[in-house]
mmCIF file with all atom_site columns, C-alpha atoms in Angstrom:
data_model
loop_
_atom_site.group_PDB
_atom_site.id
_atom_site.type_symbol
_atom_site.label_atom_id
_atom_site.label_alt_id
_atom_site.label_comp_id
_atom_site.label_asym_id
_atom_site.label_entity_id
_atom_site.label_seq_id
_atom_site.pdbx_PDB_ins_code
_atom_site.Cartn_x
_atom_site.Cartn_y
_atom_site.Cartn_z
_atom_site.occupancy
_atom_site.B_iso_or_equiv
_atom_site.pdbx_formal_charge
_atom_site.auth_seq_id
_atom_site.auth_comp_id
_atom_site.auth_asym_id
_atom_site.auth_atom_id
_atom_site.pdbx_PDB_model_num
ATOM 1   C CA . UNK A 1 1   ? -1.957  -20.441 13.544  1.00 0.00 ? 541 UNK A CA 1
ATOM 2   C CA . UNK A 1 2   ? -1.943  -24.226 13.444  1.00 0.00 ? 542 UNK A CA 1
ATOM 3   C CA . UNK A 1 3   ? -4.152  -26.182 15.871  1.00 0.00 ? 543 UNK A CA 1
ATOM 4   C CA . UNK A 1 4   ? -2.572  -28.546 18.200  1.00 0.00 ? 544 UNK A CA 1
ATOM 5   C CA . UNK A 1 5   ? -3.485  -32.083 17.356  1.00 0.00 ? 545 UNK A CA 1
ATOM 6   C CA . UNK A 1 6   ? -4.266  -34.537 20.179  1.00 0.00 ? 546 UNK A CA 1
ATOM 7   C CA . UNK A 1 7   ? -3.547  -38.136 19.856  1.00 0.00 ? 547 UNK A CA 1
ATOM 8   C CA . UNK A 1 8   ? -6.693  -40.174 20.314  1.00 0.00 ? 548 UNK A CA 1
ATOM 9   C CA . UNK A 1 9   ? -6.054  -43.530 22.006  1.00 0.00 ? 549 UNK A CA 1
ATOM 10  C CA . UNK A 1 10  ? -8.684  -46.167 21.387  1.00 0.00 ? 550 UNK A CA 1
ATOM 11  C CA . UNK A 1 11  ? -10.807 -47.046 24.357  1.00 0.00 ? 551 UNK A CA 1
ATOM 12  C CA . UNK A 1 12  ? -9.663  -50.600 24.515  1.00 0.00 ? 552 UNK A CA 1
ATOM 13  C CA . UNK A 1 13  ? -6.037  -49.520 24.916  1.00 0.00 ? 553 UNK A CA 1
ATOM 14  C CA . UNK A 1 14  ? -6.897  -47.105 27.707  1.00 0.00 ? 554 UNK A CA 1
ATOM 15  C CA . UNK A 1 15  ? -8.762  -49.709 29.606  1.00 0.00 ? 555 UNK A CA 1
ATOM 16  C CA . UNK A 1 16  ? -6.039  -52.220 29.228  1.00 0.00 ? 556 UNK A CA 1
ATOM 17  C CA . UNK A 1 17  ? -3.319  -49.515 30.129  1.00 0.00 ? 557 UNK A CA 1
ATOM 18  C CA . UNK A 1 18  ? -5.180  -48.836 33.389  1.00 0.00 ? 558 UNK A CA 1
ATOM 19  C CA . UNK A 1 19  ? -4.924  -52.458 34.525  1.00 0.00 ? 559 UNK A CA 1
ATOM 20  C CA . UNK A 1 20  ? -1.104  -52.190 34.273  1.00 0.00 ? 560 UNK A CA 1
ATOM 21  C CA . UNK A 1 21  ? -1.091  -55.502 32.375  1.00 0.00 ? 561 UNK A CA 1
ATOM 22  C CA . UNK A 1 22  ? 0.971   -55.801 29.268  1.00 0.00 ? 562 UNK A CA 1
ATOM 23  C CA . UNK A 1 23  ? -0.745  -54.465 26.168  1.00 0.00 ? 563 UNK A CA 1
ATOM 24  C CA . UNK A 1 24  ? -0.497  -56.440 23.099  1.00 0.00 ? 564 UNK A CA 1
ATOM 25  C CA . UNK A 1 25  ? -1.049  -55.038 19.726  1.00 0.00 ? 565 UNK A CA 1
ATOM 26  C CA . UNK A 1 26  ? -2.529  -57.782 17.643  1.00 0.00 ? 566 UNK A CA 1
ATOM 27  C CA . UNK A 1 27  ? -1.365  -56.740 14.176  1.00 0.00 ? 567 UNK A CA 1
ATOM 28  C CA . UNK A 1 28  ? 2.389   -56.583 15.008  1.00 0.00 ? 568 UNK A CA 1
ATOM 29  C CA . UNK A 1 29  ? 2.513   -58.775 17.939  1.00 0.00 ? 569 UNK A CA 1
ATOM 30  C CA . UNK A 1 30  ? 4.295   -56.327 20.210  1.00 0.00 ? 570 UNK A CA 1
ATOM 31  C CA . UNK A 1 31  ? 3.690   -56.119 24.001  1.00 0.00 ? 571 UNK A CA 1
ATOM 32  C CA . UNK A 1 32  ? 3.952   -52.850 25.998  1.00 0.00 ? 572 UNK A CA 1
ATOM 33  C CA . UNK A 1 33  ? 3.744   -52.236 29.690  1.00 0.00 ? 573 UNK A CA 1
ATOM 34  C CA . UNK A 1 34  ? 1.908   -49.176 31.009  1.00 0.00 ? 574 UNK A CA 1
ATOM 35  C CA . UNK A 1 35  ? 5.306   -47.470 31.504  1.00 0.00 ? 575 UNK A CA 1
ATOM 36  C CA . UNK A 1 36  ? 6.353   -48.147 27.957  1.00 0.00 ? 576 UNK A CA 1
ATOM 37  C CA . UNK A 1 37  ? 2.980   -46.826 26.687  1.00 0.00 ? 577 UNK A CA 1
ATOM 38  C CA . UNK A 1 38  ? 3.394   -43.709 28.646  1.00 0.00 ? 578 UNK A CA 1
ATOM 39  C CA . UNK A 1 39  ? 6.875   -43.169 27.204  1.00 0.00 ? 579 UNK A CA 1
ATOM 40  C CA . UNK A 1 40  ? 5.605   -43.752 23.742  1.00 0.00 ? 580 UNK A CA 1
ATOM 41  C CA . UNK A 1 41  ? 2.807   -41.247 24.318  1.00 0.00 ? 581 UNK A CA 1
ATOM 42  C CA . UNK A 1 42  ? 5.282   -38.598 25.673  1.00 0.00 ? 582 UNK A CA 1
ATOM 43  C CA . UNK A 1 43  ? 7.521   -39.235 22.723  1.00 0.00 ? 583 UNK A CA 1
ATOM 44  C CA . UNK A 1 44  ? 4.611   -38.842 20.236  1.00 0.00 ? 584 UNK A CA 1
ATOM 45  C CA . UNK A 1 45  ? 3.578   -35.729 22.099  1.00 0.00 ? 585 UNK A CA 1
ATOM 46  C CA . UNK A 1 46  ? 7.071   -34.242 21.906  1.00 0.00 ? 586 UNK A CA 1
ATOM 47  C CA . UNK A 1 47  ? 7.366   -35.042 18.212  1.00 0.00 ? 587 UNK A CA 1
ATOM 48  C CA . UNK A 1 48  ? 3.903   -33.377 17.665  1.00 0.00 ? 588 UNK A CA 1
ATOM 49  C CA . UNK A 1 49  ? 5.106   -30.275 19.508  1.00 0.00 ? 589 UNK A CA 1
ATOM 50  C CA . UNK A 1 50  ? 8.269   -30.171 17.467  1.00 0.00 ? 590 UNK A CA 1
ATOM 51  C CA . UNK A 1 51  ? 6.203   -30.490 14.243  1.00 0.00 ? 591 UNK A CA 1
ATOM 52  C CA . UNK A 1 52  ? 3.887   -27.665 15.341  1.00 0.00 ? 592 UNK A CA 1
ATOM 53  C CA . UNK A 1 53  ? 6.929   -25.392 16.186  1.00 0.00 ? 593 UNK A CA 1
ATOM 54  C CA . UNK A 1 54  ? 8.421   -26.211 12.839  1.00 0.00 ? 594 UNK A CA 1
ATOM 55  C CA . UNK A 1 55  ? 5.128   -25.430 10.900  1.00 0.00 ? 595 UNK A CA 1
ATOM 56  C CA . UNK A 1 56  ? 4.856   -22.142 12.846  1.00 0.00 ? 596 UNK A CA 1
ATOM 57  C CA . UNK A 1 57  ? 8.524   -21.156 11.985  1.00 0.00 ? 597 UNK A CA 1
ATOM 58  C CA . UNK A 1 58  ? 7.954   -21.974 8.331   1.00 0.00 ? 598 UNK A CA 1
ATOM 59  C CA . UNK A 1 59  ? 4.777   -19.952 8.324   1.00 0.00 ? 599 UNK A CA 1
ATOM 60  C CA . UNK A 1 60  ? 6.605   -16.987 9.899   1.00 0.00 ? 600 UNK A CA 1
ATOM 61  C CA . UNK A 1 61  ? 9.569   -17.300 7.456   1.00 0.00 ? 601 UNK A CA 1
ATOM 62  C CA . UNK A 1 62  ? 7.075   -17.342 4.523   1.00 0.00 ? 602 UNK A CA 1
ATOM 63  C CA . UNK A 1 63  ? 5.297   -14.219 5.809   1.00 0.00 ? 603 UNK A CA 1
ATOM 64  C CA . UNK A 1 64  ? 8.661   -12.503 6.353   1.00 0.00 ? 604 UNK A CA 1
ATOM 65  C CA . UNK A 1 65  ? 9.767   -13.300 2.804   1.00 0.00 ? 605 UNK A CA 1
ATOM 66  C CA . UNK A 1 66  ? 6.498   -12.136 1.277   1.00 0.00 ? 606 UNK A CA 1
ATOM 67  C CA . UNK A 1 67  ? 6.845   -8.750  3.168   1.00 0.00 ? 607 UNK A CA 1
ATOM 68  C CA . UNK A 1 68  ? 10.451  -8.531  1.989   1.00 0.00 ? 608 UNK A CA 1
ATOM 69  C CA . UNK A 1 69  ? 9.471   -9.181  -1.633  1.00 0.00 ? 609 UNK A CA 1
ATOM 70  C CA . UNK A 1 70  ? 6.757   -6.443  -1.406  1.00 0.00 ? 610 UNK A CA 1
ATOM 71  C CA . UNK A 1 71  ? 9.134   -4.012  0.227   1.00 0.00 ? 611 UNK A CA 1
ATOM 72  C CA . UNK A 1 72  ? 11.887  -4.730  -2.188  1.00 0.00 ? 612 UNK A CA 1
ATOM 73  C CA . UNK A 1 73  ? 9.495   -4.202  -5.241  1.00 0.00 ? 613 UNK A CA 1
ATOM 74  C CA . UNK A 1 74  ? 8.447   -0.754  -3.816  1.00 0.00 ? 614 UNK A CA 1
ATOM 75  C CA . UNK A 1 75  ? 12.090  0.310   -3.150  1.00 0.00 ? 615 UNK A CA 1
ATOM 76  C CA . UNK A 1 76  ? 13.126  -0.870  -6.605  1.00 0.00 ? 616 UNK A CA 1
ATOM 77  C CA . UNK A 1 77  ? 10.296  1.164   -8.319  1.00 0.00 ? 617 UNK A CA 1
ATOM 78  C CA . UNK A 1 78  ? 11.022  4.214   -6.263  1.00 0.00 ? 618 UNK A CA 1
ATOM 79  C CA . UNK A 1 79  ? 14.765  4.006   -7.009  1.00 0.00 ? 619 UNK A CA 1
ATOM 80  C CA . UNK A 1 80  ? 13.976  3.707   -10.713 1.00 0.00 ? 620 UNK A CA 1
ATOM 81  C CA . UNK A 1 81  ? 11.783  6.787   -10.777 1.00 0.00 ? 621 UNK A CA 1
ATOM 82  C CA . UNK A 1 82  ? 14.357  8.718   -8.665  1.00 0.00 ? 622 UNK A CA 1
ATOM 83  C CA . UNK A 1 83  ? 17.178  7.726   -11.168 1.00 0.00 ? 623 UNK A CA 1
ATOM 84  C CA . UNK A 1 84  ? 15.004  8.767   -14.113 1.00 0.00 ? 624 UNK A CA 1
ATOM 85  C CA . UNK A 1 85  ? 14.296  12.149  -12.440 1.00 0.00 ? 625 UNK A CA 1
ATOM 86  C CA . UNK A 1 86  ? 18.029  12.658  -11.704 1.00 0.00 ? 626 UNK A CA 1
ATOM 87  C CA . UNK A 1 87  ? 18.953  11.882  -15.364 1.00 0.00 ? 627 UNK A CA 1
ATOM 88  C CA . UNK A 1 88  ? 16.330  14.242  -16.697 1.00 0.00 ? 628 UNK A CA 1
ATOM 89  C CA . UNK A 1 89  ? 17.429  17.026  -14.361 1.00 0.00 ? 629 UNK A CA 1
ATOM 90  C CA . UNK A 1 90  ? 20.964  16.638  -15.632 1.00 0.00 ? 630 UNK A CA 1
ATOM 91  C CA . UNK A 1 91  ? 19.668  17.247  -19.137 1.00 0.00 ? 631 UNK A CA 1
ATOM 92  C CA . UNK A 1 92  ? 17.787  20.429  -18.299 1.00 0.00 ? 632 UNK A CA 1
ATOM 93  C CA . UNK A 1 93  ? 20.754  22.755  -18.878 1.00 0.00 ? 633 UNK A CA 1
ATOM 94  C CA . UNK A 1 94  ? 20.977  21.195  -22.380 1.00 0.00 ? 634 UNK A CA 1
ATOM 95  C CA . UNK A 1 95  ? 17.324  22.166  -23.002 1.00 0.00 ? 635 UNK A CA 1
ATOM 96  C CA . UNK A 1 96  ? 18.049  25.686  -21.805 1.00 0.00 ? 636 UNK A CA 1
ATOM 97  C CA . UNK A 1 97  ? 20.846  25.930  -24.348 1.00 0.00 ? 637 UNK A CA 1
ATOM 98  C CA . UNK A 1 98  ? 18.594  24.656  -27.136 1.00 0.00 ? 638 UNK A CA 1
ATOM 99  C CA . UNK A 1 99  ? 15.945  27.388  -26.133 1.00 0.00 ? 639 UNK A CA 1
ATOM 100 C CA . UNK A 1 100 ? 18.599  30.019  -26.287 1.00 0.00 ? 640 UNK A CA 1
ATOM 101 C CA . UNK A 1 101 ? 19.883  28.880  -29.682 1.00 0.00 ? 641 UNK A CA 1
ATOM 102 C CA . UNK A 1 102 ? 16.323  28.643  -31.032 1.00 0.00 ? 642 UNK A CA 1
ATOM 103 C CA . UNK A 1 103 ? 15.746  32.239  -29.907 1.00 0.00 ? 643 UNK A CA 1
ATOM 104 C CA . UNK A 1 104 ? 18.847  33.599  -31.583 1.00 0.00 ? 644 UNK A CA 1
ATOM 105 C CA . UNK A 1 105 ? 19.238  34.673  -35.175 1.00 0.00 ? 645 UNK A CA 1
ATOM 106 C CA . UNK A 1 106 ? 21.448  32.869  -37.657 1.00 0.00 ? 646 UNK A CA 1
ATOM 107 C CA . UNK A 1 107 ? 22.306  33.310  -41.273 1.00 0.00 ? 647 UNK A CA 1
ATOM 108 C CA . UNK A 1 108 ? 22.404  29.597  -41.898 1.00 0.00 ? 648 UNK A CA 1
ATOM 109 C CA . UNK A 1 109 ? 18.712  28.470  -42.119 1.00 0.00 ? 649 UNK A CA 1
ATOM 110 C CA . UNK A 1 110 ? 19.450  24.722  -42.555 1.00 0.00 ? 650 UNK A CA 1
ATOM 111 C CA . UNK A 1 111 ? 21.604  24.747  -39.443 1.00 0.00 ? 651 UNK A CA 1
ATOM 112 C CA . UNK A 1 112 ? 18.860  26.463  -37.407 1.00 0.00 ? 652 UNK A CA 1
ATOM 113 C CA . UNK A 1 113 ? 16.329  23.857  -38.739 1.00 0.00 ? 653 UNK A CA 1
ATOM 114 C CA . UNK A 1 114 ? 18.664  21.011  -37.697 1.00 0.00 ? 654 UNK A CA 1
ATOM 115 C CA . UNK A 1 115 ? 19.095  22.473  -34.207 1.00 0.00 ? 655 UNK A CA 1
ATOM 116 C CA . UNK A 1 116 ? 15.347  22.883  -33.804 1.00 0.00 ? 656 UNK A CA 1
ATOM 117 C CA . UNK A 1 117 ? 14.823  19.258  -35.008 1.00 0.00 ? 657 UNK A CA 1
ATOM 118 C CA . UNK A 1 118 ? 17.319  17.946  -32.445 1.00 0.00 ? 658 UNK A CA 1
ATOM 119 C CA . UNK A 1 119 ? 15.600  20.004  -29.746 1.00 0.00 ? 659 UNK A CA 1
ATOM 120 C CA . UNK A 1 120 ? 12.208  18.749  -30.633 1.00 0.00 ? 660 UNK A CA 1
ATOM 121 C CA . UNK A 1 121 ? 13.296  15.123  -30.696 1.00 0.00 ? 661 UNK A CA 1
ATOM 122 C CA . UNK A 1 122 ? 14.992  15.577  -27.294 1.00 0.00 ? 662 UNK A CA 1
ATOM 123 C CA . UNK A 1 123 ? 11.809  17.102  -25.791 1.00 0.00 ? 663 UNK A CA 1
ATOM 124 C CA . UNK A 1 124 ? 9.622   14.348  -27.266 1.00 0.00 ? 664 UNK A CA 1
ATOM 125 C CA . UNK A 1 125 ? 11.859  11.688  -25.769 1.00 0.00 ? 665 UNK A CA 1
ATOM 126 C CA . UNK A 1 126 ? 11.960  13.357  -22.335 1.00 0.00 ? 666 UNK A CA 1
ATOM 127 C CA . UNK A 1 127 ? 8.174   13.846  -22.492 1.00 0.00 ? 667 UNK A CA 1
ATOM 128 C CA . UNK A 1 128 ? 7.662   10.064  -22.964 1.00 0.00 ? 668 UNK A CA 1
ATOM 129 C CA . UNK A 1 129 ? 9.568   9.692   -19.723 1.00 0.00 ? 669 UNK A CA 1
ATOM 130 C CA . UNK A 1 130 ? 7.111   12.039  -18.042 1.00 0.00 ? 670 UNK A CA 1
ATOM 131 C CA . UNK A 1 131 ? 8.797   15.492  -18.398 1.00 0.00 ? 671 UNK A CA 1
ATOM 132 C CA . UNK A 1 132 ? 6.433   18.538  -18.673 1.00 0.00 ? 672 UNK A CA 1
ATOM 133 C CA . UNK A 1 133 ? 6.800   22.267  -18.273 1.00 0.00 ? 673 UNK A CA 1
ATOM 134 C CA . UNK A 1 134 ? 5.530   23.982  -15.265 1.00 0.00 ? 674 UNK A CA 1
ATOM 135 C CA . UNK A 1 135 ? 2.823   26.428  -16.132 1.00 0.00 ? 675 UNK A CA 1
ATOM 136 C CA . UNK A 1 136 ? 3.931   30.140  -15.807 1.00 0.00 ? 676 UNK A CA 1
ATOM 137 C CA . UNK A 1 137 ? 0.697   31.813  -16.882 1.00 0.00 ? 677 UNK A CA 1
ATOM 138 C CA . UNK A 1 138 ? -1.360  33.624  -14.217 1.00 0.00 ? 678 UNK A CA 1
ATOM 139 C CA . UNK A 1 139 ? -0.824  33.527  -10.493 1.00 0.00 ? 679 UNK A CA 1
ATOM 140 C CA . UNK A 1 140 ? 2.518   32.948  -8.720  1.00 0.00 ? 680 UNK A CA 1
ATOM 141 C CA . UNK A 1 141 ? 2.523   29.576  -6.903  1.00 0.00 ? 681 UNK A CA 1
ATOM 142 C CA . UNK A 1 142 ? 5.522   29.081  -4.533  1.00 0.00 ? 682 UNK A CA 1
ATOM 143 C CA . UNK A 1 143 ? 5.201   25.348  -4.973  1.00 0.00 ? 683 UNK A CA 1
ATOM 144 C CA . UNK A 1 144 ? 5.870   25.733  -8.651  1.00 0.00 ? 684 UNK A CA 1
ATOM 145 C CA . UNK A 1 145 ? 7.751   28.977  -9.033  1.00 0.00 ? 685 UNK A CA 1
ATOM 146 C CA . UNK A 1 146 ? 10.763  30.694  -7.641  1.00 0.00 ? 686 UNK A CA 1
ATOM 147 C CA . UNK A 1 147 ? 10.210  34.578  -7.572  1.00 0.00 ? 687 UNK A CA 1
ATOM 148 C CA . UNK A 1 148 ? 13.682  36.102  -8.215  1.00 0.00 ? 688 UNK A CA 1
ATOM 149 C CA . UNK A 1 149 ? 12.343  39.619  -8.853  1.00 0.00 ? 689 UNK A CA 1
ATOM 150 C CA . UNK A 1 150 ? 9.371   41.663  -7.919  1.00 0.00 ? 690 UNK A CA 1
ATOM 151 C CA . UNK A 1 151 ? 8.034   44.775  -9.669  1.00 0.00 ? 691 UNK A CA 1
ATOM 152 C CA . UNK A 1 152 ? 5.103   47.107  -9.014  1.00 0.00 ? 692 UNK A CA 1
ATOM 153 C CA . UNK A 1 153 ? 3.010   47.430  -12.182 1.00 0.00 ? 693 UNK A CA 1
ATOM 154 C CA . UNK A 1 154 ? -0.035  49.565  -12.534 1.00 0.00 ? 694 UNK A CA 1
ATOM 155 C CA . UNK A 1 155 ? -3.122  47.758  -13.519 1.00 0.00 ? 695 UNK A CA 1
ATOM 156 C CA . UNK A 1 156 ? -1.650  44.326  -12.625 1.00 0.00 ? 696 UNK A CA 1
ATOM 157 C CA . UNK A 1 157 ? -2.842  42.453  -9.502  1.00 0.00 ? 697 UNK A CA 1
ATOM 158 C CA . UNK A 1 158 ? -0.320  41.534  -6.855  1.00 0.00 ? 698 UNK A CA 1
ATOM 159 C CA . UNK A 1 159 ? 1.069   37.969  -7.311  1.00 0.00 ? 699 UNK A CA 1
ATOM 160 C CA . UNK A 1 160 ? 0.790   37.774  -11.077 1.00 0.00 ? 700 UNK A CA 1
ATOM 161 C CA . UNK A 1 161 ? 3.801   36.478  -13.081 1.00 0.00 ? 701 UNK A CA 1
ATOM 162 C CA . UNK A 1 162 ? 5.206   39.073  -15.286 1.00 0.00 ? 702 UNK A CA 1
ATOM 163 C CA . UNK A 1 163 ? 8.202   37.461  -16.913 1.00 0.00 ? 703 UNK A CA 1
ATOM 164 C CA . UNK A 1 164 ? 9.937   33.928  -16.967 1.00 0.00 ? 704 UNK A CA 1
ATOM 165 C CA . UNK A 1 165 ? 13.727  33.884  -16.661 1.00 0.00 ? 705 UNK A CA 1
ATOM 166 C CA . UNK A 1 166 ? 14.072  30.145  -16.681 1.00 0.00 ? 706 UNK A CA 1
ATOM 167 C CA . UNK A 1 167 ? 11.497  27.353  -17.429 1.00 0.00 ? 707 UNK A CA 1
ATOM 168 C CA . UNK A 1 168 ? 10.516  24.981  -14.660 1.00 0.00 ? 708 UNK A CA 1
ATOM 169 C CA . UNK A 1 169 ? 9.940   21.268  -15.193 1.00 0.00 ? 709 UNK A CA 1
ATOM 170 C CA . UNK A 1 170 ? 8.260   18.406  -13.477 1.00 0.00 ? 710 UNK A CA 1
ATOM 171 C CA . UNK A 1 171 ? 8.618   14.683  -14.030 1.00 0.00 ? 711 UNK A CA 1
ATOM 172 C CA . UNK A 1 172 ? 5.176   13.093  -13.590 1.00 0.00 ? 712 UNK A CA 1
ATOM 173 C CA . UNK A 1 173 ? 4.020   14.614  -10.303 1.00 0.00 ? 713 UNK A CA 1
ATOM 174 C CA . UNK A 1 174 ? 7.426   15.832  -8.866  1.00 0.00 ? 714 UNK A CA 1
ATOM 175 C CA . UNK A 1 175 ? 9.002   19.224  -9.468  1.00 0.00 ? 715 UNK A CA 1
ATOM 176 C CA . UNK A 1 176 ? 12.559  18.730  -10.656 1.00 0.00 ? 716 UNK A CA 1
ATOM 177 C CA . UNK A 1 177 ? 13.182  22.455  -11.186 1.00 0.00 ? 717 UNK A CA 1
ATOM 178 C CA . UNK A 1 178 ? 11.088  25.461  -10.209 1.00 0.00 ? 718 UNK A CA 1
ATOM 179 C CA . UNK A 1 179 ? 10.499  28.303  -12.834 1.00 0.00 ? 719 UNK A CA 1
ATOM 180 C CA . UNK A 1 180 ? 12.397  31.468  -12.163 1.00 0.00 ? 720 UNK A CA 1
ATOM 181 C CA . UNK A 1 181 ? 10.008  34.235  -12.586 1.00 0.00 ? 721 UNK A CA 1
ATOM 182 C CA . UNK A 1 182 ? 9.377   37.997  -11.969 1.00 0.00 ? 722 UNK A CA 1
ATOM 183 C CA . UNK A 1 183 ? 6.122   38.815  -10.129 1.00 0.00 ? 723 UNK A CA 1
ATOM 184 C CA . UNK A 1 184 ? 4.027   41.900  -9.546  1.00 0.00 ? 724 UNK A CA 1
ATOM 185 C CA . UNK A 1 185 ? 3.869   43.378  -6.088  1.00 0.00 ? 725 UNK A CA 1
#
């Protein structure tokens, strides 16, 4: 990724170095022989090589960390959604119980109203988290429904849903429980 930088030596220094006479740097007053100049060049080249290797290593580490961060964010989001689905699935038997209570008759009207209120609030809360009922009208779909009974009925097409024994639910786009239905054959 990084380009190798070449060290440019001024022409005057190269000409002097070829003569094998001592090279004198005017500003600092230091004198180098050709051998010493070659050693300095080798040392500068080795330092440049180490620098390039370090830069490459740092770039690879940065890319690895960016990949890790993206992967971790995806795993975290998936885990959160899976945990939400698991919690909602654990509450489905309670919803079934509320449905059974709502369908039964009672003499205490205020108690029945209270149960229906709690059921409605629970459903609203779960719907905010993405819960929805699986449609059970019309055709049987094995991806959405679980046929536990089949019955031949005159005048009804094969594969139509006749009765629902247990509601099915999905959370967002994932089915958490299939509807248990009776279908026509």
